Amino acid sequence: MFLTRALIFTLVAISSTGFYTPMVSATDKASVKSMPNELLTIKLQQHTPYLQFDGQIEAIKAATVSAQTAGRILKLNYDVNDTVPAGAALLEITSKEQGAGLAAAEAELAQAQARNIESQAQFKRYQELFPKGAISKGAMDEATANSASSLQAVSAANAKLIQAKETLNYTTVNAPFSGRVTQRFVEQGETVTVGQALYAGYSTDNMRAIFQLPQQYRSLVDSNSAIAVEFASGIRINSTDINPYVFLQNAGQSYQVRINLPQTDITISPGEWVKILIADTAIKQIIIPSSAVFRRGDYTAVFRQRNNKLVQTQVRLRQVDNDSFVVEAGLMEGDEIIVHATDYLLNSPKVGG
């Protein structure tokens, strides 16, 4: 009776800890072998560990658009967070002054062209009369100078006309490339001056990851043809376009490395934190499938066979990917563990009925 109560007390104490450790005797070994949870013999495997660094996403192409002419803002076509196609009109500025300047430039060109026609005609007449002695040498020189001067006046008037047209075009501010608006510095109705910032944005087509690399790992970057960038969602992107700086940053005495990302359908935003994974020297380690791991909070264990019994063995793990772990402590080569820990718990006979 005393032994029965002690056994019941022990079972209650075990269940209260939150862990259940099924024990299988030698007579039950055949039933264990027949269960769907097969045993895995631990072997050292060649494995390439990865060094992890914190990185951040930034846009390769980003710009702040400024006013190139003065005026009052008539219309704002885009706001912060809007996507903008290349060449789209971001805003419109009053154009009366610029239009008047264009009209004046066109009139000045017409006047210069008329004077040039007259000067060229007079120069041609003088060229015919001068050999006959009908005009003086001074008159001929004057006609020659007027001809050259009128041609230059036409060129100058043409240049002013081009400038006036560009100034008028500046009243409509266009997007330099397709992308997303990150800042708007003005409001409708404001008066802007030349050089005043209007919009800021970045191109969504080209992104890169940047991170700081300690000096001792520089050789790894030089020897790796590809580096993996892992996002918070768990998605990894490999890139071969790697640009490490050849000089050290003064603050941390580290190299800045830029990793240009390939085109992808994944939504990537500047400022997003990522993990940079660089392959280290390959070593032999124990790797087990994630299905063999039993978890309860921060506690991780496997079911290891010892003396024809399955015992729960705590292990220290480091995740390789979604399907496997590196065992840093708790197992040795030659150990046998259950491959499917969850199935084993569900199908094993419970002690105490």
Short mmCIF file of N, CA, C and O in Angstrom, two decimals, residues 7 43 53 67 69 73 90 106 110 118-119 156 159 180 224 230 232 245-246 259 261 270 277 288-289 310 325 351:
data_model
loop_
_atom_site.label_atom_id
_atom_site.label_comp_id
_atom_site.label_asym_id
_atom_site.label_seq_id
_atom_site.Cartn_x
_atom_site.Cartn_y
_atom_site.Cartn_z
N LEU A 7 4.25 5.45 -5.57
CA LEU A 7 4.28 5.47 -7.04
C LEU A 7 3.32 6.50 -7.59
O LEU A 7 3.64 7.26 -8.51
N LYS A 43 25.21 10.68 -36.95
CA LYS A 43 26.50 10.69 -37.63
C LYS A 43 26.95 12.13 -37.84
O LYS A 43 26.13 13.03 -38.02
N PHE A 53 25.23 38.67 -39.70
CA PHE A 53 25.43 40.09 -39.41
C PHE A 53 24.11 40.81 -39.63
O PHE A 53 23.30 40.42 -40.47
N ALA A 67 12.64 72.62 -56.94
CA ALA A 67 12.08 73.55 -57.93
C ALA A 67 13.20 74.15 -58.77
O ALA A 67 14.26 74.53 -58.26
N THR A 69 12.28 76.62 -61.03
CA THR A 69 11.77 77.95 -61.34
C THR A 69 10.93 78.42 -60.17
O THR A 69 10.50 77.61 -59.33
N ILE A 73 2.41 77.21 -56.22
CA ILE A 73 1.97 75.85 -56.54
C ILE A 73 0.46 75.85 -56.82
O ILE A 73 -0.34 76.25 -55.97
N LEU A 90 4.40 65.59 -60.98
CA LEU A 90 4.25 65.59 -59.53
C LEU A 90 3.42 66.79 -59.06
O LEU A 90 2.55 66.65 -58.21
N GLU A 106 10.62 84.60 -78.25
CA GLU A 106 10.23 84.34 -79.63
C GLU A 106 10.26 85.63 -80.45
O GLU A 106 10.69 85.62 -81.62
N ALA A 110 12.62 86.54 -83.70
CA ALA A 110 12.10 87.03 -84.99
C ALA A 110 12.77 88.33 -85.40
O ALA A 110 13.10 88.53 -86.59
N GLU A 118 18.42 91.28 -93.52
CA GLU A 118 18.82 92.58 -94.08
C GLU A 118 20.34 92.70 -94.16
O GLU A 118 20.89 93.14 -95.17
N SER A 119 21.02 92.30 -93.12
CA SER A 119 22.48 92.40 -93.09
C SER A 119 23.12 91.50 -94.14
O SER A 119 24.09 91.89 -94.81
N ALA A 156 22.19 83.89 -80.42
CA ALA A 156 21.88 84.29 -79.05
C ALA A 156 20.38 84.26 -78.79
O ALA A 156 19.91 83.82 -77.73
N ALA A 159 19.25 80.73 -78.33
CA ALA A 159 19.60 80.23 -77.00
C ALA A 159 18.61 80.74 -75.95
O ALA A 159 18.19 79.99 -75.05
N ARG A 180 8.38 55.36 -55.35
CA ARG A 180 7.43 55.68 -54.28
C ARG A 180 7.84 56.99 -53.59
O ARG A 180 9.02 57.22 -53.35
N ASN A 224 33.84 34.45 -50.99
CA ASN A 224 32.48 34.00 -51.29
C ASN A 224 31.96 34.67 -52.55
O ASN A 224 31.99 35.90 -52.67
N GLU A 230 18.63 37.39 -45.56
CA GLU A 230 17.41 36.79 -45.00
C GLU A 230 16.51 37.87 -44.42
O GLU A 230 16.95 38.69 -43.60
N ALA A 232 12.78 39.22 -42.50
CA ALA A 232 12.06 38.86 -41.28
C ALA A 232 11.05 37.75 -41.54
O ALA A 232 10.74 36.97 -40.63
N TYR A 245 33.64 47.92 -49.37
CA TYR A 245 34.51 49.08 -49.40
C TYR A 245 35.96 48.64 -49.14
O TYR A 245 36.20 47.68 -48.41
N VAL A 246 36.89 49.34 -49.74
CA VAL A 246 38.31 49.01 -49.55
C VAL A 246 38.92 49.80 -48.40
O VAL A 246 40.09 49.61 -48.07
N ILE A 259 25.37 44.98 -50.87
CA ILE A 259 24.93 43.79 -51.60
C ILE A 259 23.73 44.20 -52.46
O ILE A 259 22.64 44.42 -51.93
N LEU A 261 20.68 43.63 -54.60
CA LEU A 261 19.73 42.52 -54.67
C LEU A 261 19.18 42.38 -56.09
O LEU A 261 18.92 43.38 -56.77
N PRO A 270 12.96 50.21 -48.05
CA PRO A 270 14.17 50.80 -47.46
C PRO A 270 14.02 50.94 -45.95
O PRO A 270 12.93 51.25 -45.44
N LEU A 277 24.00 36.53 -44.26
CA LEU A 277 24.57 35.21 -43.99
C LEU A 277 25.75 34.97 -44.92
O LEU A 277 25.60 34.96 -46.15
N ILE A 288 20.31 17.19 -37.02
CA ILE A 288 19.12 16.36 -36.86
C ILE A 288 17.92 17.08 -37.47
O ILE A 288 17.90 18.31 -37.56
N PRO A 289 16.90 16.31 -37.89
CA PRO A 289 15.70 16.96 -38.45
C PRO A 289 14.89 17.63 -37.35
O PRO A 289 14.93 17.21 -36.18
N LEU A 310 14.05 4.21 -24.24
CA LEU A 310 14.01 5.54 -24.84
C LEU A 310 13.91 6.56 -23.72
O LEU A 310 12.95 6.55 -22.95
N PHE A 325 18.41 21.18 -37.48
CA PHE A 325 19.14 21.86 -36.42
C PHE A 325 20.54 21.28 -36.32
O PHE A 325 20.75 20.08 -36.57
N VAL A 351 2.34 5.83 -18.96
CA VAL A 351 2.60 5.14 -17.69
C VAL A 351 1.48 5.46 -16.71
O VAL A 351 1.07 6.60 -16.56
#
